[in-house]
GROMACS .gro file of C-alpha atoms in nm:
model
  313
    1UNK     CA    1   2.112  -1.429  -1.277
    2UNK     CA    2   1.868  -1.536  -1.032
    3UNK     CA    3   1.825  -1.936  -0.946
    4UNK     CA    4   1.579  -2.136  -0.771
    5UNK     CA    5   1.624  -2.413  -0.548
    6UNK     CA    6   1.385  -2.669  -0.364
    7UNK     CA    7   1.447  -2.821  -0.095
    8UNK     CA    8   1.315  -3.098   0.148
    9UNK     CA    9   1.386  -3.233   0.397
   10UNK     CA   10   1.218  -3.552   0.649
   11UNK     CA   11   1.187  -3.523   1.034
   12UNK     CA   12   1.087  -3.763   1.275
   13UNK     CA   13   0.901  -3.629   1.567
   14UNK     CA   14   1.067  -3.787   1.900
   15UNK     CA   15   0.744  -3.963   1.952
   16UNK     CA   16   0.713  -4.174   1.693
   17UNK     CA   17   0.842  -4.274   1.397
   18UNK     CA   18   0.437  -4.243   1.221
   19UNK     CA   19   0.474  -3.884   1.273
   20UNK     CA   20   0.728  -3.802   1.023
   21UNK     CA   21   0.684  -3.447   0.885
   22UNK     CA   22   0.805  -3.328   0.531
   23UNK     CA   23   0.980  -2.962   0.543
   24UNK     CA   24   0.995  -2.753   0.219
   25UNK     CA   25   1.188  -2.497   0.143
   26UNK     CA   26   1.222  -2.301  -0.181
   27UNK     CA   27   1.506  -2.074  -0.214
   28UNK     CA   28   1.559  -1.793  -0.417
   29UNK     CA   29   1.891  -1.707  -0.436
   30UNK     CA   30   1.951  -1.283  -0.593
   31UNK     CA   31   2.302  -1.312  -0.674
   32UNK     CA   32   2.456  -0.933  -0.729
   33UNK     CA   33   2.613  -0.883  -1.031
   34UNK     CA   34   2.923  -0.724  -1.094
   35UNK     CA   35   3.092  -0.503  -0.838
   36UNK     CA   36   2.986  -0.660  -0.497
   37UNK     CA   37   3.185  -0.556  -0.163
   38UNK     CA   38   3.343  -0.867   0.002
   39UNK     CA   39   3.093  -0.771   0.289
   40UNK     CA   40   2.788  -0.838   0.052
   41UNK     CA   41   2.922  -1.175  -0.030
   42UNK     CA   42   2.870  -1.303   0.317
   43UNK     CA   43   2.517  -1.222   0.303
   44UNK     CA   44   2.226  -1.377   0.118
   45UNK     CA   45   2.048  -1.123  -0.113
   46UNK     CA   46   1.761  -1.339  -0.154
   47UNK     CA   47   1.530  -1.501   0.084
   48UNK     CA   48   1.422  -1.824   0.171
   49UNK     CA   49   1.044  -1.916   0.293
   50UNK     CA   50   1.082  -2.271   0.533
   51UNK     CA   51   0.766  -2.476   0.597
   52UNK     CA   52   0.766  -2.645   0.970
   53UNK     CA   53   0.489  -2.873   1.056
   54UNK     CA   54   0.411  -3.024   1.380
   55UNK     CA   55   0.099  -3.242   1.375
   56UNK     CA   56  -0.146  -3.070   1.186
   57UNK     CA   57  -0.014  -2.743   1.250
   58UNK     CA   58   0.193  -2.545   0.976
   59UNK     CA   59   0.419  -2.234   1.001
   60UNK     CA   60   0.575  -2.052   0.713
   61UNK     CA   61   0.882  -1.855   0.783
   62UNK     CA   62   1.048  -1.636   0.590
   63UNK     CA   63   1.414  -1.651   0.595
   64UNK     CA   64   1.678  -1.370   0.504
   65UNK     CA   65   2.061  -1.255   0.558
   66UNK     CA   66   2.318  -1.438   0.660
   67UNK     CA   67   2.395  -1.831   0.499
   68UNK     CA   68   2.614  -1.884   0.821
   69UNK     CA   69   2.519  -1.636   1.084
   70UNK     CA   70   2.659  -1.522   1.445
   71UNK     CA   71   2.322  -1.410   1.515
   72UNK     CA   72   1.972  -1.550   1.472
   73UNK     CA   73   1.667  -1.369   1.508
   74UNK     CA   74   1.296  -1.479   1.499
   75UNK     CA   75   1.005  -1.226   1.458
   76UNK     CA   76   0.682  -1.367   1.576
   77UNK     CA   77   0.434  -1.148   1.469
   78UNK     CA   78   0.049  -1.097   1.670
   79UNK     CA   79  -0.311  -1.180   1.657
   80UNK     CA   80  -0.431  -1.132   1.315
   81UNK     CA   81  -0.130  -1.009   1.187
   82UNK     CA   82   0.124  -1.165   0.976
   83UNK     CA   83   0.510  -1.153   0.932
   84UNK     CA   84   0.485  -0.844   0.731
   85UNK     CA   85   0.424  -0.617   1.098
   86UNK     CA   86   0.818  -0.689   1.129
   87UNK     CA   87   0.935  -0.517   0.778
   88UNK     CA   88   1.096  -0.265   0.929
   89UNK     CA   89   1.252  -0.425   1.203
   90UNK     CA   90   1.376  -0.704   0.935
   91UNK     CA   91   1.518  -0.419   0.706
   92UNK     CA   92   1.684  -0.267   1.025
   93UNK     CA   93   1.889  -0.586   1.182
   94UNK     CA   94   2.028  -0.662   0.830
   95UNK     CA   95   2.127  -0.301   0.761
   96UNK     CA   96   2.545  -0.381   0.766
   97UNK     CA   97   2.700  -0.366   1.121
   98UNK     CA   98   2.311  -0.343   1.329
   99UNK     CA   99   2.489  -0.676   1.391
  100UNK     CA  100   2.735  -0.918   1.356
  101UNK     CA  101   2.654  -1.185   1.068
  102UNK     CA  102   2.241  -1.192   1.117
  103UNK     CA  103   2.005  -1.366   0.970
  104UNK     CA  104   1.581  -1.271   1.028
  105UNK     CA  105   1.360  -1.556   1.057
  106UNK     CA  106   1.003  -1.374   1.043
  107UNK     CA  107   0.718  -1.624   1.088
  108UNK     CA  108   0.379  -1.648   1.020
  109UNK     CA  109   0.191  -1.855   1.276
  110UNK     CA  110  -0.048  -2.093   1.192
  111UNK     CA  111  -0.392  -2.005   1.020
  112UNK     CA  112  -0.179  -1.616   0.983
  113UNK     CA  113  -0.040  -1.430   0.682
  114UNK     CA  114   0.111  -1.716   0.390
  115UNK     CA  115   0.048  -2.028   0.681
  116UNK     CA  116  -0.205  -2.266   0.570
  117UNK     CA  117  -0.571  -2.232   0.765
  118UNK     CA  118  -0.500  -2.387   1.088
  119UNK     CA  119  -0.766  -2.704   1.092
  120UNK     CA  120  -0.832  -2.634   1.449
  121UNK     CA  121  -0.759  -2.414   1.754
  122UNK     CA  122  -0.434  -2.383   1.865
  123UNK     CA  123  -0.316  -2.245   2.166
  124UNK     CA  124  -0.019  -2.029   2.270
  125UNK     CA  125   0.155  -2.355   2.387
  126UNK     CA  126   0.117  -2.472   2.072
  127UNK     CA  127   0.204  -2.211   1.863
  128UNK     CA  128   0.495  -2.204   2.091
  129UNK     CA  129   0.583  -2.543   2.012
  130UNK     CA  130   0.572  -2.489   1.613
  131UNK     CA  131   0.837  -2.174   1.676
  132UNK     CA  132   1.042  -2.424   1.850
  133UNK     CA  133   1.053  -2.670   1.600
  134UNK     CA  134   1.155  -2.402   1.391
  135UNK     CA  135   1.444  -2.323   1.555
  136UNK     CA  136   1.538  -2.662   1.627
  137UNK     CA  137   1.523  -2.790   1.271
  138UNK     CA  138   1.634  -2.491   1.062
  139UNK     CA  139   1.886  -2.285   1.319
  140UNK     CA  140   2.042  -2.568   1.546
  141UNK     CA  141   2.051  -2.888   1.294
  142UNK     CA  142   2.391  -2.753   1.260
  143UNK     CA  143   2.705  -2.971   1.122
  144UNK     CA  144   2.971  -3.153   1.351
  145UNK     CA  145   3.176  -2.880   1.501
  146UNK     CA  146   3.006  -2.576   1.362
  147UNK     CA  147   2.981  -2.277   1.614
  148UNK     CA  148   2.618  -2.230   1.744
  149UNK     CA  149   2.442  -1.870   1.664
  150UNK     CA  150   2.327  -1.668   1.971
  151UNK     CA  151   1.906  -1.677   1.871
  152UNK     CA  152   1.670  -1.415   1.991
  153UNK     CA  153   1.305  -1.503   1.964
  154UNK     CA  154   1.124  -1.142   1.928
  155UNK     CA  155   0.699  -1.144   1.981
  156UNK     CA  156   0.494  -0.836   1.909
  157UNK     CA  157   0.178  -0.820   2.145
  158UNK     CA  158  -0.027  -1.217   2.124
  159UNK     CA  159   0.325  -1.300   1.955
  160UNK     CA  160   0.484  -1.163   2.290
  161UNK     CA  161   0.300  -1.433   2.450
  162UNK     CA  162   0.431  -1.738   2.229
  163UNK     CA  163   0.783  -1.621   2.284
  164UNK     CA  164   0.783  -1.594   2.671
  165UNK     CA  165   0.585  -1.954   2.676
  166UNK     CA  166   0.873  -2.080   2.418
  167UNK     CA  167   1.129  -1.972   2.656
  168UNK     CA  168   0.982  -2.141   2.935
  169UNK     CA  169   0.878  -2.460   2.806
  170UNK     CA  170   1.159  -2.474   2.534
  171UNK     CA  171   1.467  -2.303   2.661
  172UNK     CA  172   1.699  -2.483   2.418
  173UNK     CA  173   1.546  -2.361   2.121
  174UNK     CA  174   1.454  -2.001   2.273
  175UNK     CA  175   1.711  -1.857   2.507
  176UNK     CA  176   1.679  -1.494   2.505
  177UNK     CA  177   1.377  -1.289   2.378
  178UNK     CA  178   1.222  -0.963   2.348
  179UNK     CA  179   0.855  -0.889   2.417
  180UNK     CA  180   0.733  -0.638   2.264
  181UNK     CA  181   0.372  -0.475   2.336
  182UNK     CA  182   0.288  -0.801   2.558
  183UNK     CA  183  -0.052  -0.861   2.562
  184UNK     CA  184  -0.272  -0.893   2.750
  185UNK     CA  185  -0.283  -0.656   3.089
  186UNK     CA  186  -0.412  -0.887   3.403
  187UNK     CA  187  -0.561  -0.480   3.483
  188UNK     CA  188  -0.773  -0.498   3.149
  189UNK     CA  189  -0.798  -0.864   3.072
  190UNK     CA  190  -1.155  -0.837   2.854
  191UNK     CA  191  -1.228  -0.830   2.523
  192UNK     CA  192  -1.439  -0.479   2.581
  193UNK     CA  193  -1.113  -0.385   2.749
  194UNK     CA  194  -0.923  -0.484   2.516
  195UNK     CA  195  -1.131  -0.371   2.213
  196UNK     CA  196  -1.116  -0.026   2.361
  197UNK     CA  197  -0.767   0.029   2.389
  198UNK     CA  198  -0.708  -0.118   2.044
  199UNK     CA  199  -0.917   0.119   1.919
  200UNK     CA  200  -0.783   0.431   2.114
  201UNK     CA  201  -0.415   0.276   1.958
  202UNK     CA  202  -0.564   0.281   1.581
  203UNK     CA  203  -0.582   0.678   1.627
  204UNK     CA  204  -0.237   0.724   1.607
  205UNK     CA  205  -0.067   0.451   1.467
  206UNK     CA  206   0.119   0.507   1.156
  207UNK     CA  207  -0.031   0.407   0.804
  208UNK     CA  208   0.179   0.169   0.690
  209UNK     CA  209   0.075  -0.075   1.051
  210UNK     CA  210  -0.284   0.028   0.965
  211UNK     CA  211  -0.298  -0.070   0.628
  212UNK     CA  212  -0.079  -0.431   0.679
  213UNK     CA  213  -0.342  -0.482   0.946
  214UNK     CA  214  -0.610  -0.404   0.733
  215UNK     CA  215  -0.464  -0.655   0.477
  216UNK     CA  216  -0.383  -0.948   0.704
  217UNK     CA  217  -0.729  -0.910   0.927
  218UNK     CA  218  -0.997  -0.873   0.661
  219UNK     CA  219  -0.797  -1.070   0.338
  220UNK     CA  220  -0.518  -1.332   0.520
  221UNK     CA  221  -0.731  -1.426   0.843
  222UNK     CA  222  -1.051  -1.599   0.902
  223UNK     CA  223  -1.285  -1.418   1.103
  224UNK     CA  224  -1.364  -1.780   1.306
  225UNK     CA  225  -0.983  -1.796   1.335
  226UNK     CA  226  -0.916  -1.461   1.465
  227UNK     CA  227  -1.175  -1.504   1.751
  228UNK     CA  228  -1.061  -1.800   1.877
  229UNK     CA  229  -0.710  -1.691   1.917
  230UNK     CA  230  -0.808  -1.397   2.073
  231UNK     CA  231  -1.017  -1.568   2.316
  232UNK     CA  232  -0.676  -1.772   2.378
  233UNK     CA  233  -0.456  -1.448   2.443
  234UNK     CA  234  -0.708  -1.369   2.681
  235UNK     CA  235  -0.698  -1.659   2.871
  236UNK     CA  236  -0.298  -1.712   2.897
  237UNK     CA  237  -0.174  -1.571   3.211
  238UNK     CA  238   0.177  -1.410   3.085
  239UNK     CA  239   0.254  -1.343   3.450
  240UNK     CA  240   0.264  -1.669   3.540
  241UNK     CA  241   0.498  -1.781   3.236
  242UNK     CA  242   0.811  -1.518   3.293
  243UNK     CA  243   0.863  -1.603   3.615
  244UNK     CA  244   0.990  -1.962   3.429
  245UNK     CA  245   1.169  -1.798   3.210
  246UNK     CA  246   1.579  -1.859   3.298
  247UNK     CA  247   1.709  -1.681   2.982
  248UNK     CA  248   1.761  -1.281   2.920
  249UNK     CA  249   1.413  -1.121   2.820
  250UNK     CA  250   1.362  -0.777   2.771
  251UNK     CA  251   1.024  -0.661   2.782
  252UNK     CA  252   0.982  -0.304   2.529
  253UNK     CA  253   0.656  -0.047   2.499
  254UNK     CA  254   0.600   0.198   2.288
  255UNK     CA  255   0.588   0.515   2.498
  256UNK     CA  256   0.210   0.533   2.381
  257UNK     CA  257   0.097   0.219   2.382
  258UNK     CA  258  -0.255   0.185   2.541
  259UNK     CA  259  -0.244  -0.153   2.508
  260UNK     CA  260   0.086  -0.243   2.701
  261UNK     CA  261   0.021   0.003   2.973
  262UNK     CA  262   0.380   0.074   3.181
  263UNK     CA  263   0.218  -0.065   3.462
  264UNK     CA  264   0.199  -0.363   3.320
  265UNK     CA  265   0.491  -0.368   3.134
  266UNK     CA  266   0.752  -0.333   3.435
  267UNK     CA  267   0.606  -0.560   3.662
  268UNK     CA  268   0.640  -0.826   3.329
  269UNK     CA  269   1.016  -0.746   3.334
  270UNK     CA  270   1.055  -0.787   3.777
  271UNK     CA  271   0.865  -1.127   3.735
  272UNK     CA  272   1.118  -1.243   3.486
  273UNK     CA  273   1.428  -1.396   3.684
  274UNK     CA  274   1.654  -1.212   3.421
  275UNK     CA  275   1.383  -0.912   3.340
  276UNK     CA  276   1.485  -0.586   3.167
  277UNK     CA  277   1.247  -0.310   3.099
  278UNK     CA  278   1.279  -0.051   2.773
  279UNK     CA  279   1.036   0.205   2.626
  280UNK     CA  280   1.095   0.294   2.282
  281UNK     CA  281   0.921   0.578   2.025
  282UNK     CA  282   0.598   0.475   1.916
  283UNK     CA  283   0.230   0.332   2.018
  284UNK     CA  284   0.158  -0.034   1.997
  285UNK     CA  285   0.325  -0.146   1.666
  286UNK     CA  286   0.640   0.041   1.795
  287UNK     CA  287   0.844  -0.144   1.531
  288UNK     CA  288   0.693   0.096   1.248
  289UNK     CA  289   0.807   0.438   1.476
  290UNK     CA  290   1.110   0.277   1.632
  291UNK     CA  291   1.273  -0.038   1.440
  292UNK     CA  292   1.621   0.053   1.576
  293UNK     CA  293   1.529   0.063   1.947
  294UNK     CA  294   1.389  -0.298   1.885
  295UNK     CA  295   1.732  -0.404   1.734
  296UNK     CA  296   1.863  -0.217   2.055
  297UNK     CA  297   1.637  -0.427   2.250
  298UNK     CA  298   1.787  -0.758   2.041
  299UNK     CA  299   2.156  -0.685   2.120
  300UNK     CA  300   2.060  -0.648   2.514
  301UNK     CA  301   1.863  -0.979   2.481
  302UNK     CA  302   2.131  -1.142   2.273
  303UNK     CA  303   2.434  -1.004   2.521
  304UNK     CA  304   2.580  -0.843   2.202
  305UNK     CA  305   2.756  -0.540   2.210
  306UNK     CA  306   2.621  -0.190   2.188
  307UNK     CA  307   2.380  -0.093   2.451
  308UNK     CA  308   2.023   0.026   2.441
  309UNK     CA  309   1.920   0.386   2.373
  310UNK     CA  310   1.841   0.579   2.715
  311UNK     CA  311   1.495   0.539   2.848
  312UNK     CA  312   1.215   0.778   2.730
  313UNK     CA  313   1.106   0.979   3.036
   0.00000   0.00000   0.00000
């Protein structure tokens, strides 16, 4: 039998007390039937979706695995795009022992994929910001005495960008992370650039990331919207975030990625005080050709065990 359950919950924004924010979450709990393995039981079969508003600024985050993890990872997914870029890499870390007791927190930004239209710009410090408060309220706001969860923010090209600038400017709430396609090259930092490469990327990307970018760019993601944020990614200066980074990043490409050029890519993981560099199978969305090396790429970030794959040549 399946049962429903809502949620909410009141924060109060350091600032001020006038600032309170409601949180809802609505939880749908898929209870297996008859038969389950004692290792099932420890996991959630459903999933939870957890709304976190800061300001005027809303997030929705989809929430699945473990009720009381080890391990807590957050997908933040990139311009235009939505949660849904990070299926496979979701499937992947809760396939049983990718980790110890996990549980994926895969967000849609603001104005992206099931968020509410952002009423404004927002920058990658804010966006940032909204991931933190995230973490803070639904992966830290722990009991008295309960053990805290290593967390692992992962970012997927502009979403590589809100993770390194939530590391830096929230350390607390994002300690280790994974960048993944980082956007966007100081070498190539233009939208003609920019728009060139993505297009020489499209050629060979797999269907499945062409047709959830189709969906989330044209149907989930106002054209006014998209531009701004781009305009945003182009401005941020990643190279001047990582070196402010103090926890364990590891920075991953796709071995054909046109967009994340190697170049680019390693000196990223040098500038980083505690900088590793990885290539993995694939182009730009290398979490539809390579979902495990990501996970790899999670357990190096995390300090958990198991090691990443070797390097592609």
């Amino acid at each position: 039998m399946a049962r429903r359950r809502q949620l909410t919950t009141r924060s109060t924004s350091p600032a001020t007390a006038d600032d309170t924010q409601h949180v809802t979450e609505r939880v749908r709990f898929a209870r297996a039937r008859s038969g389950a393995s004692s290792a099932s039981s420890t996991t959630s079969a459903g999933t939870a979706e957890a709304r976190c508003a800061v300001g005027d600024l809303t997030a929705v985050v989809h929430v699945s695995g473990a009720d009381a993890p080890d391990v807590v990872v957050v997908l933040v997914h990139g311009v235009g795009s939505s949660a849904r870029a990070f299926d496979p890499v979701r499937r992947a870390l809760l396939r049983p022992r990718a980790l110890p007791r996990v549980a994926v927190h895969a967000v849609d930004l603001p104005g992206f994929g099931a968020a509410p239209r952002a009423p404004r710009d927002v920058s990658i410090e804010e966006h940032a910001a909204v991931v933190a408060e995230h973490v803070r309220r639904h992966v830290l706001d722990l009991p008295d005495g309960a053990p805290r969860p290593v967390v692992v923010l992962v970012g997927h090209s502009m979403g590589a960008q809100v993770v390194a600038q939530a590391m830096a400017d929230h350390p607390r709430e994002a300690p280790a992370g994974v960048l993944v396609g980082p956007t966007a090259d100081r070498h190539a930092r233009s939208a003609p650039r920019q728009a060139l490469r993505l297009a020489r990327d499209a050629v060979g990307e797999r269907p499945r990331a062409l047709a959830t970018l189709a969906v989330d760019y044209v149907l989930r993601c106002s054209l006014p919207h998209y531009a701004r944020q781009v305009r945003h990614m182009l401005a941020h200066r990643l190279e001047d975030v990582v070196p402010r980074v103090p926890g364990r990043l590891v920075v991953v490409r796709g071995a054909h990625d046109p967009i994340a050029p190697r170049r680019w890519c390693r000196e990223l993981a040098l500038a980083a005080p505690r900088g590793m560099f990885r290539e993995v199978r694939g182009r730009h969305h290398a979490m539809d050709a390579d979902p495990e090396g990501i996970v790899a790429a999670v357990r190096a970030a995390g300090g958990l065990p198991r090691g990443l794959p070797r390097d592609l040549p």
